[in-house]
Short mmCIF file of C-alpha atoms in Angstrom, two decimals:
data_model
loop_
_atom_site.label_atom_id
_atom_site.label_comp_id
_atom_site.label_asym_id
_atom_site.label_seq_id
_atom_site.Cartn_x
_atom_site.Cartn_y
_atom_site.Cartn_z
CA MET Q 1 61.04 74.75 75.10
CA GLU Q 2 62.74 74.61 78.38
CA LYS Q 3 66.51 74.56 79.36
CA ARG Q 4 67.90 71.59 80.88
CA LYS Q 5 68.53 71.08 84.53
CA LEU Q 6 72.13 71.51 85.46
CA GLY Q 7 73.54 69.44 88.40
CA PHE Q 8 75.74 70.74 91.41
CA TRP Q 9 79.08 70.38 89.98
CA GLU Q 10 77.89 71.98 86.85
CA ILE Q 11 76.52 74.95 88.65
CA TRP Q 12 79.55 75.05 90.89
CA ASN Q 13 81.80 75.11 87.71
CA MET Q 14 79.86 77.89 85.90
CA SER Q 15 80.36 79.97 89.07
CA PHE Q 16 83.75 79.19 89.97
CA GLY Q 17 85.20 82.30 87.98
CA PHE Q 18 83.80 84.65 90.63
CA LEU Q 19 86.26 83.46 93.08
CA GLY Q 20 88.82 85.03 91.03
CA ILE Q 21 86.98 88.08 90.02
CA GLN Q 22 86.26 88.75 93.70
CA MET Q 23 89.63 88.32 94.75
CA GLY Q 24 90.62 90.93 92.10
CA PHE Q 25 88.00 93.13 93.36
CA ALA Q 26 88.82 92.68 96.99
CA LEU Q 27 92.60 93.28 96.44
CA GLN Q 28 91.75 96.49 94.69
CA ASN Q 29 89.09 97.59 97.49
CA ALA Q 30 91.63 96.80 100.59
CA ASN Q 31 94.89 97.97 98.96
CA VAL Q 32 94.62 100.72 96.55
CA SER Q 33 94.13 103.47 98.97
CA ARG Q 34 97.34 102.03 100.81
CA ILE Q 35 99.27 102.10 97.31
CA PHE Q 36 98.16 105.84 96.44
CA GLN Q 37 99.22 106.69 99.82
CA THR Q 38 102.58 105.08 99.58
CA LEU Q 39 103.23 106.86 96.29
CA GLY Q 40 102.66 110.23 97.85
CA ALA Q 41 98.76 111.00 97.57
CA GLU Q 42 97.28 113.09 100.38
CA ILE Q 43 94.60 111.78 102.31
CA ASP Q 44 92.08 114.26 100.40
CA ASP Q 45 93.27 113.38 96.93
CA ILE Q 46 92.18 109.76 97.50
CA PRO Q 47 88.41 110.01 96.45
CA ALA Q 48 89.34 111.62 93.02
CA LEU Q 49 92.10 109.13 92.37
CA TRP Q 50 89.57 106.46 93.01
CA VAL Q 51 86.87 107.90 90.91
CA ALA Q 52 88.16 105.37 88.07
CA ALA Q 53 86.31 102.73 89.72
CA PRO Q 54 82.60 103.79 89.35
CA LEU Q 55 83.08 105.43 86.54
CA THR Q 56 84.43 102.47 84.63
CA GLY Q 57 81.53 100.42 85.66
CA LEU Q 58 79.10 103.34 84.52
CA ILE Q 59 80.66 103.25 81.13
CA VAL Q 60 81.81 99.34 80.43
CA GLN Q 61 78.91 97.69 82.08
CA PRO Q 62 76.05 98.68 79.44
CA ILE Q 63 78.39 98.54 76.60
CA ILE Q 64 79.81 95.21 77.31
CA GLY Q 65 76.25 93.89 78.22
CA TYR Q 66 74.74 95.13 74.94
CA PHE Q 67 77.69 93.78 72.73
CA SER Q 68 77.79 90.40 74.64
CA ASP Q 69 74.14 89.80 73.93
CA ARG Q 70 74.82 90.01 70.19
CA THR Q 71 78.04 88.02 70.11
CA TRP Q 72 78.74 84.62 68.92
CA THR Q 73 82.03 82.87 68.28
CA LYS Q 74 83.62 79.37 68.26
CA LEU Q 75 84.42 80.08 71.94
CA GLY Q 76 80.60 81.08 72.78
CA ARG Q 77 78.74 83.86 73.32
CA ARG Q 78 79.72 85.38 76.72
CA LYS Q 79 82.94 83.32 77.06
CA PRO Q 80 84.93 85.65 74.79
CA TYR Q 81 84.40 88.49 77.41
CA PHE Q 82 85.13 86.42 80.17
CA LEU Q 83 88.57 85.51 78.62
CA ALA Q 84 89.53 89.11 77.29
CA GLY Q 85 88.54 90.69 80.71
CA ALA Q 86 90.53 87.84 82.90
CA LEU Q 87 93.56 88.39 80.89
CA LEU Q 88 93.47 92.13 81.25
CA ALA Q 89 92.53 91.93 84.96
CA SER Q 90 95.35 89.47 85.73
CA LEU Q 91 97.95 91.86 83.73
CA ALA Q 92 96.79 95.06 85.66
CA LEU Q 93 97.11 92.78 89.02
CA PHE Q 94 100.57 92.05 88.27
CA ILE Q 95 101.37 95.61 87.32
CA MET Q 96 99.37 97.87 90.09
CA PRO Q 97 101.82 96.87 92.93
CA ASN Q 98 104.89 97.85 90.74
CA SER Q 99 103.58 101.35 89.90
CA PRO Q 100 106.35 103.47 89.72
CA HIS Q 101 104.54 106.81 90.25
CA LEU Q 102 100.95 107.92 91.48
CA TRP Q 103 99.48 108.89 88.16
CA PHE Q 104 100.67 105.44 86.82
CA ALA Q 105 99.00 103.65 89.58
CA ALA Q 106 95.78 105.81 89.04
CA GLY Q 107 95.80 104.57 85.30
CA ILE Q 108 96.34 100.93 86.21
CA LEU Q 109 93.37 101.21 88.46
CA TRP Q 110 91.41 102.26 85.40
CA MET Q 111 92.49 99.28 83.51
CA LEU Q 112 91.96 97.02 86.59
CA ASP Q 113 88.32 98.11 87.12
CA ALA Q 114 87.35 98.12 83.48
CA SER Q 115 88.72 94.53 83.02
CA ILE Q 116 86.88 93.43 86.29
CA ASN Q 117 83.72 94.74 84.67
CA ILE Q 118 84.22 93.46 81.03
CA THR Q 119 84.32 89.84 83.14
CA MET Q 120 81.91 90.60 85.41
CA GLU Q 121 78.71 91.85 83.45
CA PRO Q 122 78.60 88.84 81.19
CA PHE Q 123 79.01 86.36 84.14
CA ARG Q 124 75.79 87.92 85.53
CA ALA Q 125 73.87 87.41 82.27
CA PHE Q 126 75.66 84.08 82.17
CA VAL Q 127 73.32 82.76 84.93
CA GLY Q 128 70.29 83.67 82.86
CA ASP Q 129 71.46 82.06 79.75
CA VAL Q 130 72.60 78.80 81.02
CA LEU Q 131 70.04 78.00 83.93
CA ASN Q 132 66.19 77.64 83.84
CA GLU Q 133 63.93 79.81 86.09
CA LYS Q 134 63.85 77.42 88.66
CA GLN Q 135 67.69 77.23 89.11
CA ARG Q 136 68.56 80.92 88.74
CA THR Q 137 68.25 81.42 92.70
CA THR Q 138 70.74 78.34 93.11
CA GLY Q 139 73.09 80.08 90.68
CA PHE Q 140 73.04 83.42 92.16
CA ALA Q 141 73.66 81.85 95.77
CA MET Q 142 76.54 80.26 94.39
CA GLN Q 143 78.11 83.18 92.98
CA SER Q 144 77.47 84.71 96.45
CA PHE Q 145 79.35 81.90 98.11
CA PHE Q 146 82.39 82.55 95.82
CA ILE Q 147 81.99 86.51 96.23
CA GLY Q 148 82.36 85.88 100.12
CA LEU Q 149 85.08 83.18 99.76
CA GLY Q 150 87.00 85.17 97.26
CA ALA Q 151 86.87 88.46 99.03
CA TYR Q 152 87.91 86.77 102.59
CA VAL Q 153 90.82 84.99 101.26
CA ALA Q 154 92.26 88.02 99.23
CA SER Q 155 91.71 90.36 101.84
CA LYS Q 156 93.47 88.01 104.43
CA LEU Q 157 96.29 87.38 101.87
CA PRO Q 158 98.88 90.20 103.04
CA ASN Q 159 98.48 89.16 106.64
CA ILE Q 160 99.01 85.50 105.73
CA LEU Q 161 102.02 86.17 103.85
CA THR Q 162 103.74 88.02 106.90
CA TYR Q 163 103.46 84.63 108.86
CA PHE Q 164 105.97 83.09 106.12
CA ASP Q 165 108.47 86.26 106.66
CA VAL Q 166 107.48 88.17 103.75
CA ALA Q 167 108.24 91.98 104.42
CA ASN Q 168 105.19 94.02 105.33
CA THR Q 169 107.22 97.32 105.00
CA ALA Q 170 109.19 98.81 102.46
CA PRO Q 171 111.45 102.29 101.67
CA ALA Q 172 109.31 105.21 101.18
CA GLY Q 173 107.48 105.27 97.79
CA GLN Q 174 107.73 101.58 97.40
CA ILE Q 175 104.91 98.80 97.76
CA PRO Q 176 105.68 96.37 100.71
CA ASP Q 177 106.35 92.68 99.29
CA SER Q 178 103.33 91.25 101.40
CA VAL Q 179 101.02 93.61 99.24
CA LYS Q 180 103.11 92.77 95.70
CA TYR Q 181 102.95 89.14 96.26
CA SER Q 182 99.18 89.15 97.21
CA PHE Q 183 98.56 91.08 93.80
CA TYR Q 184 100.64 88.26 92.15
CA ILE Q 185 98.46 85.42 93.76
CA GLY Q 186 95.18 87.37 92.91
CA GLY Q 187 96.17 87.81 89.41
CA ALA Q 188 97.07 84.19 88.81
CA ALA Q 189 93.84 83.02 90.58
CA PHE Q 190 91.43 85.14 88.39
CA ILE Q 191 92.75 83.73 85.29
CA ILE Q 192 92.84 80.26 86.43
CA THR Q 193 89.36 80.40 87.87
CA VAL Q 194 87.73 81.81 84.96
CA LEU Q 195 89.53 79.40 82.59
CA VAL Q 196 87.97 76.74 84.88
CA THR Q 197 84.44 78.27 84.13
CA ILE Q 198 85.44 78.65 80.22
CA PHE Q 199 86.49 74.85 79.81
CA THR Q 200 83.87 73.36 81.86
CA THR Q 201 80.64 75.15 80.85
CA LYS Q 202 78.64 74.61 77.70
CA GLU Q 203 76.82 77.87 76.33
CA TYR Q 204 73.48 77.36 74.25
CA SER Q 205 73.75 77.78 70.52
CA PRO Q 206 72.42 80.95 69.01
CA ASP Q 207 69.32 78.84 67.68
CA GLU Q 208 68.52 77.67 70.84
CA LEU Q 209 68.97 80.62 72.84
CA ALA Q 210 66.46 82.36 70.04
CA ALA Q 211 63.90 79.77 70.78
CA PHE Q 212 64.06 80.69 74.42
CA GLU Q 213 63.90 84.11 74.03
CA LYS Q 214 60.91 83.90 71.63
CA ALA Q 215 59.00 81.91 74.30
CA GLU Q 216 59.69 84.22 76.98
CA ALA Q 217 58.95 87.30 74.80
CA GLU Q 218 55.61 85.94 74.19
CA GLN Q 219 54.42 86.14 77.88
CA TYR Q 220 55.36 90.11 78.03
CA ARG Q 221 54.03 92.14 75.33
CA GLU Q 222 54.92 96.11 75.43
CA GLU Q 223 52.15 98.36 74.20
CA GLU Q 224 53.41 100.66 71.17
CA ARG Q 225 53.70 104.17 71.85
CA PRO Q 226 52.53 106.88 69.01
CA VAL Q 227 55.27 109.20 67.43
CA SER Q 228 53.32 112.10 69.04
CA TRP Q 229 54.36 110.65 72.58
CA PHE Q 230 58.13 110.56 71.46
CA THR Q 231 57.93 114.18 70.08
CA ALA Q 232 56.57 115.18 73.32
CA ASN Q 233 59.04 113.52 75.65
CA GLY Q 234 61.66 114.57 73.48
CA SER Q 235 60.67 118.28 74.47
CA ARG Q 236 60.81 117.25 78.20
CA HIS Q 237 64.51 116.01 77.53
CA LEU Q 238 65.38 119.08 75.88
CA THR Q 239 64.04 121.18 79.02
CA ILE Q 240 65.69 118.75 81.71
CA GLY Q 241 69.02 118.64 79.72
CA THR Q 242 69.28 122.43 79.36
CA ILE Q 243 68.83 122.90 83.14
CA ALA Q 244 71.30 120.26 84.00
CA LEU Q 245 73.70 121.69 81.54
CA LEU Q 246 73.30 125.29 82.88
CA ILE Q 247 73.86 123.91 86.65
CA GLY Q 248 76.93 122.18 85.64
CA LEU Q 249 78.57 125.04 83.87
CA VAL Q 250 77.71 127.30 86.59
CA PHE Q 251 79.11 124.87 89.42
CA SER Q 252 82.17 124.40 87.26
CA TYR Q 253 82.55 128.37 87.14
CA VAL Q 254 82.14 128.45 91.01
CA VAL Q 255 84.68 125.83 91.64
CA TYR Q 256 87.03 127.56 89.36
CA ALA Q 257 86.36 131.09 90.60
CA TYR Q 258 86.80 130.18 94.23
CA GLY Q 259 89.50 127.70 94.07
CA LEU Q 260 87.44 124.94 95.64
CA LYS Q 261 88.90 121.27 95.53
CA LYS Q 262 89.14 119.97 92.10
CA ASP Q 263 87.67 116.77 92.92
CA LEU Q 264 84.15 118.70 92.77
CA TYR Q 265 84.47 118.72 89.00
CA VAL Q 266 83.54 115.12 88.85
CA LEU Q 267 80.10 116.25 90.16
CA SER Q 268 79.92 119.27 87.66
CA LEU Q 269 81.10 117.48 84.57
CA GLY Q 270 78.77 114.80 85.27
CA LEU Q 271 75.74 117.06 85.37
CA ILE Q 272 77.19 118.66 82.21
CA GLY Q 273 77.62 115.05 80.58
CA LEU Q 274 74.01 114.33 81.59
CA GLY Q 275 72.70 117.30 80.46
CA GLY Q 276 74.14 117.21 77.01
CA ALA Q 277 73.11 113.54 76.63
CA ALA Q 278 69.48 114.26 77.31
CA LEU Q 279 69.54 117.79 75.50
CA ILE Q 280 71.70 117.02 72.24
CA VAL Q 281 70.84 113.12 71.97
CA SER Q 282 67.62 112.03 73.38
CA GLY Q 283 65.97 115.12 73.21
CA LEU Q 284 66.79 115.98 69.34
CA PHE Q 285 66.63 112.54 68.48
CA GLN Q 286 62.96 112.15 69.64
CA LYS Q 287 62.05 115.56 68.47
CA GLN Q 288 63.37 114.57 64.99
CA GLY Q 289 61.20 111.14 64.93
CA ASN Q 290 64.69 109.04 65.38
CA TYR Q 291 63.41 107.21 68.65
CA ARG Q 292 64.19 103.66 67.60
CA ASN Q 293 67.88 103.76 68.89
CA GLY Q 294 69.42 102.01 72.12
CA PHE Q 295 69.98 105.37 73.59
CA VAL Q 296 66.78 107.08 73.20
CA THR Q 297 65.45 103.78 74.97
CA ILE Q 298 67.81 103.89 77.77
CA MET Q 299 66.95 107.33 78.77
CA ASN Q 300 63.03 106.77 78.28
CA ASP Q 301 63.29 103.60 80.38
CA PHE Q 302 65.41 105.09 82.81
CA GLN Q 303 62.87 108.08 83.20
CA PHE Q 304 59.73 105.61 83.42
CA MET Q 305 61.32 103.05 85.65
CA PRO Q 306 58.77 101.29 87.79
CA LYS Q 307 57.94 102.73 91.34
CA VAL Q 308 59.53 100.21 93.12
CA MET Q 309 62.98 100.57 91.39
CA LYS Q 310 62.63 104.57 92.14
CA GLN Q 311 62.18 103.62 95.76
CA LEU Q 312 65.12 101.43 95.75
CA ALA Q 313 67.25 103.76 94.05
CA VAL Q 314 67.22 105.97 97.07
CA VAL Q 315 67.94 103.23 99.06
CA GLN Q 316 70.86 102.21 96.82
CA PHE Q 317 72.14 105.70 96.71
CA PHE Q 318 72.80 105.98 100.43
CA THR Q 319 73.96 102.45 100.87
CA TRP Q 320 76.88 102.71 98.10
CA PHE Q 321 77.74 106.17 99.06
CA ALA Q 322 78.43 104.71 102.66
CA LEU Q 323 80.24 101.61 101.09
CA PHE Q 324 82.54 104.02 98.83
CA SER Q 325 83.51 106.04 102.24
CA MET Q 326 84.43 102.75 103.92
CA TRP Q 327 86.52 101.41 100.81
CA ILE Q 328 88.51 104.47 100.31
CA TYR Q 329 89.10 105.87 103.73
CA THR Q 330 89.34 102.85 105.98
CA THR Q 331 93.12 102.56 105.62
CA GLY Q 332 93.88 106.45 106.14
CA ALA Q 333 91.29 106.19 109.36
CA VAL Q 334 92.73 103.33 111.16
CA THR Q 335 96.35 103.88 110.45
CA GLU Q 336 95.89 107.64 111.49
CA HIS Q 337 93.00 107.52 114.06
CA ILE Q 338 94.04 104.08 115.82
CA PHE Q 339 97.59 103.74 115.09
CA LYS Q 340 98.62 107.27 114.95
CA THR Q 341 100.57 107.58 112.10
CA THR Q 342 100.69 108.82 108.20
CA ASP Q 343 104.06 107.48 107.80
CA THR Q 344 103.71 105.19 105.23
CA THR Q 345 107.19 103.49 105.76
CA SER Q 346 106.52 102.72 109.42
CA VAL Q 347 105.79 99.37 111.00
CA ALA Q 348 102.87 101.06 112.53
CA TYR Q 349 101.12 102.12 109.33
CA ASN Q 350 101.75 98.86 107.43
CA THR Q 351 100.55 96.93 110.71
CA GLY Q 352 97.43 99.10 110.52
CA ALA Q 353 96.97 98.73 106.64
CA ASN Q 354 97.30 95.00 107.31
CA VAL Q 355 94.74 95.30 110.17
CA VAL Q 356 92.23 96.90 107.37
CA ASN Q 357 92.66 93.90 105.25
CA GLU Q 358 91.66 91.52 108.18
CA MET Q 359 88.58 93.84 108.77
CA PHE Q 360 87.66 93.54 105.02
CA ALA Q 361 88.19 89.92 105.07
CA ASN Q 362 86.00 89.66 108.22
CA TYR Q 363 83.02 91.53 106.97
CA ASN Q 364 82.93 89.01 103.95
CA LEU Q 365 83.02 86.17 106.07
CA VAL Q 366 80.35 87.45 108.24
CA GLY Q 367 78.49 88.26 105.00
CA ALA Q 368 78.75 84.65 103.65
CA ILE Q 369 77.39 83.56 106.94
CA ALA Q 370 74.49 86.07 107.06
CA ALA Q 371 73.40 85.42 103.62
CA PHE Q 372 71.85 81.99 105.04
CA LEU Q 373 70.17 83.62 107.81
CA LEU Q 374 68.78 86.68 106.49
CA PRO Q 375 65.74 84.74 104.78
CA LEU Q 376 64.78 83.20 107.97
CA ILE Q 377 64.40 86.82 109.34
CA ALA Q 378 62.61 88.09 106.16
CA LYS Q 379 60.08 85.06 106.38
CA ARG Q 380 58.95 85.93 109.80
CA THR Q 381 58.86 89.73 109.07
CA SER Q 382 59.46 91.27 105.77
CA ARG Q 383 62.20 91.80 103.16
CA LYS Q 384 62.39 95.51 103.53
CA PHE Q 385 62.24 95.19 107.53
CA THR Q 386 65.36 92.92 107.29
CA HIS Q 387 67.09 95.11 104.99
CA PHE Q 388 66.40 97.88 107.38
CA LEU Q 389 68.08 95.85 110.39
CA ALA Q 390 70.94 95.01 108.32
CA LEU Q 391 71.79 98.43 106.97
CA VAL Q 392 71.31 99.91 110.64
CA ALA Q 393 73.57 97.17 111.75
CA GLY Q 394 76.02 98.18 109.00
CA GLY Q 395 75.86 101.91 109.84
CA LEU Q 396 76.53 101.39 113.41
CA GLY Q 397 79.47 99.06 112.75
CA LEU Q 398 81.08 101.53 110.25
CA ALA Q 399 80.60 104.33 112.73
CA SER Q 400 82.06 102.47 115.75
CA ILE Q 401 85.27 102.49 114.33
CA TYR Q 402 85.68 106.02 115.61
CA TYR Q 403 85.24 104.50 118.97
CA LEU Q 404 87.79 101.77 118.91
CA GLY Q 405 90.72 103.69 120.66
CA ASN Q 406 94.18 103.21 119.89
CA ALA Q 407 96.37 100.34 118.93
CA GLY Q 408 97.42 99.43 122.32
CA THR Q 409 93.58 98.65 123.34
CA PHE Q 410 92.66 97.11 119.93
CA ASN Q 411 92.64 93.59 121.30
CA ASP Q 412 91.89 93.77 124.80
CA VAL Q 413 88.87 91.17 124.99
CA ILE Q 414 90.47 87.96 125.48
CA PHE Q 415 88.42 84.42 126.39
CA ARG Q 416 89.96 81.42 127.96
CA ILE Q 417 88.11 78.29 126.94
CA GLY Q 418 88.68 74.92 128.47
CA SER Q 419 89.49 73.61 132.01
CA PRO Q 420 91.91 75.36 134.48
CA ASP Q 421 94.63 72.66 133.40
CA THR Q 422 93.95 72.64 129.63
CA TYR Q 423 92.75 75.84 127.90
CA PHE Q 424 93.48 78.03 124.98
CA ASN Q 425 92.72 81.58 124.68
CA PHE Q 426 90.61 83.33 122.21
CA THR Q 427 91.31 86.83 121.43
CA PHE Q 428 88.58 89.06 120.21
CA TYR Q 429 89.62 92.05 118.39
CA MET Q 430 87.21 95.01 118.85
CA TYR Q 431 87.22 95.60 114.95
CA ASP Q 432 85.43 92.31 114.60
CA LEU Q 433 82.50 93.72 116.27
CA SER Q 434 82.45 96.62 113.92
CA MET Q 435 82.76 94.32 110.89
CA ILE Q 436 80.04 91.88 112.15
CA GLY Q 437 77.61 94.85 111.48
CA VAL Q 438 79.10 95.67 108.09
CA GLY Q 439 79.09 91.97 107.09
CA ILE Q 440 75.54 91.70 107.97
CA ALA Q 441 74.83 94.82 105.67
CA TRP Q 442 76.98 93.22 102.98
CA ALA Q 443 75.03 90.11 102.98
CA SER Q 444 71.59 91.79 102.91
CA ILE Q 445 72.93 94.45 100.04
CA LEU Q 446 74.04 91.69 97.94
CA SER Q 447 70.53 89.95 97.95
CA ILE Q 448 67.59 91.81 99.11
CA PRO Q 449 67.32 94.97 96.80
CA PHE Q 450 67.78 92.65 93.92
CA ALA Q 451 64.98 90.22 95.13
CA MET Q 452 62.90 93.19 95.62
CA LEU Q 453 63.40 94.37 92.37
CA SER Q 454 63.25 91.31 90.52
CA GLY Q 455 59.26 91.03 91.49
CA ALA Q 456 58.46 94.41 89.92
CA LEU Q 457 60.02 93.86 86.46
CA PRO Q 458 58.98 92.22 83.13
CA ALA Q 459 60.72 89.28 82.08
CA SER Q 460 61.55 90.86 78.87
CA LYS Q 461 63.79 93.63 80.29
CA MET Q 462 65.03 91.98 83.45
CA GLY Q 463 68.54 92.22 82.10
CA TYR Q 464 68.17 95.84 80.84
CA TYR Q 465 66.46 96.97 84.14
CA MET Q 466 69.34 95.30 86.12
CA GLY Q 467 71.88 97.18 84.02
CA VAL Q 468 70.20 100.37 84.65
CA PHE Q 469 69.97 99.55 88.63
CA ASN Q 470 73.74 99.62 88.53
CA PHE Q 471 73.61 103.26 88.13
CA PHE Q 472 72.38 103.64 91.39
CA VAL Q 473 75.55 101.65 92.62
CA VAL Q 474 77.80 104.01 90.69
CA ILE Q 475 76.07 107.55 90.84
CA PRO Q 476 76.58 107.55 94.61
CA GLN Q 477 80.19 106.42 94.47
CA LEU Q 478 80.91 109.39 91.73
CA LEU Q 479 79.29 111.70 94.10
CA ALA Q 480 81.50 110.62 97.10
CA ALA Q 481 84.46 110.66 95.03
CA SER Q 482 83.56 114.43 94.26
CA ILE Q 483 82.61 115.60 97.80
CA LEU Q 484 84.22 113.27 100.55
CA GLY Q 485 87.64 115.13 99.76
CA PHE Q 486 86.07 118.59 99.97
CA LEU Q 487 84.23 117.63 103.23
CA VAL Q 488 87.06 115.84 104.87
CA SER Q 489 89.52 118.50 104.08
CA TYR Q 490 87.28 121.72 104.67
CA PHE Q 491 85.16 120.55 107.83
CA PHE Q 492 87.26 117.92 109.49
CA SER Q 493 90.75 118.79 109.10
CA ASN Q 494 91.71 116.10 106.86
CA GLU Q 495 90.91 113.20 109.34
CA PRO Q 496 89.67 110.28 107.48
CA ILE Q 497 87.96 108.86 110.32
CA TYR Q 498 85.03 111.10 109.83
CA ALA Q 499 84.47 110.08 106.37
CA LEU Q 500 83.55 106.82 107.87
CA LEU Q 501 81.16 108.40 110.43
CA ILE Q 502 79.50 110.02 107.34
CA GLY Q 503 79.47 106.73 105.96
CA GLY Q 504 77.60 105.03 108.83
CA ALA Q 505 75.08 107.79 108.98
CA SER Q 506 74.45 107.38 105.49
CA MET Q 507 73.77 103.77 105.79
CA VAL Q 508 71.39 104.08 108.71
CA VAL Q 509 69.61 106.60 106.29
CA ALA Q 510 69.61 103.98 103.75
CA GLY Q 511 67.94 101.36 106.37
CA VAL Q 512 65.14 103.89 107.14
CA MET Q 513 64.51 104.62 103.29
CA ALA Q 514 64.21 100.67 102.92
CA LEU Q 515 61.04 100.72 105.02
CA LEU Q 516 59.53 103.10 102.42
CA VAL Q 517 59.54 100.43 99.61
CA ASN Q 518 56.48 99.19 98.17
CA ASP Q 519 57.42 95.45 98.38
CA LYS Q 520 54.80 92.81 98.32
CA ALA Q 521 56.24 90.04 95.76
CA ILE Q 522 57.34 86.76 97.50
CA ILE Q 523 60.69 85.82 96.04
CA ASN Q 524 63.49 83.81 97.67
CA ILE Q 525 65.85 86.56 98.63
CA ASN Q 526 68.99 84.67 98.03
CA GLN Q 527 68.39 85.65 94.33
CA LYS Q 528 70.75 88.96 93.23
#
């Protein structure tokens, strides 16, 4: 039994919701630091305030993925989660720019990111549900297109609105109208595009899905492990958990005793949580013979993941550490280092903040274009070498922001196109060059690691391991949230531009580590 082949517009409609999802995500990435600073956040507090984003992804995605696998309603299997997440995310987008206090904005960020994850995780699984194996590459490619388009449009919205005389500045403690209306447009787009997908795409019935899954499961049979294996592994988890728990407790005491930045508690509490989970739940469950539960399975599969996945985990760690530093520090870096201001009510600050929106829009546009070029390079070289080149380009592009100078020389490259009598000027902004590198890296990040990983995973565990792979997106962001504020504060005099230099170096390291991945399978790299 095979799934039917869908037409172009059917694949378009099932992916269309990603346009709104990515608009919400892009508005969050480009503007939340601006909102936090406007509401009084100090630059070294920004990472801790941002910790909501990766933490909610770590918690929400596996839970929503688990339940959406087991849901069936009149609306469908995944669609209830699309709708619930879209409604909550749209509400959060309307509320966020009207936050009266910093603590309130931080809480809305939790709500916004959780809602985006509620929608996004089932959307990923939706491709596997509806499309047959031969069309999944097309489905993921269509999602990639909407990711780039949505991010580009959303990132440019504040600047576009200023052309219509929408105010780009506001009194102290208030969010400019250009940002407010951008969030309103993003909120409306989020719910409308998701509704288009819900009402134009048909899901298979539970009986049909069961037949597909049965046919697939027959191709991949996993050897049963004896009870003695789980008992021995439980002992290992008890040891690992005890060590992690002790390290976390000692580190927490050091942070408290020496009055270090409270951001570091994110790291210490993370160790305590991991240690407690391994010690109390996984270790004891297996020792007592209770090994047939989801949590034990997650811990064991995480421990014994395929070799290629472990190698890619290192690449992802340094990659997403760099991306997180870019998302949370670019606004502060550009406004302070280039526009020479930290006054959130000034024209210079808000002009610089809009420049950041332009930068983020441009790297997404470059990424959408580069996604079609990377397969050509990979075909002539290899996927890991292509990823190496892309990440090095991204790292150099991110670090180059340090050398852009000040706002007076920000747009000093002008091309004259045409004859002496009939011509027009084309202004090339220097930040465009920086974002070309970041955009190339972004295109590769969205495709190549997932393509390399998919060739090393059994089909029966593809969804689970893709979910686990998200840990290596989230964990480096949590680490960045815990230590970047400390590094910027104690070593770089609270100058956020140095966080971008750290991020650039981290992305170059990720590129070097990509060369060590044992990637042999031949798979279309547009699949992600």
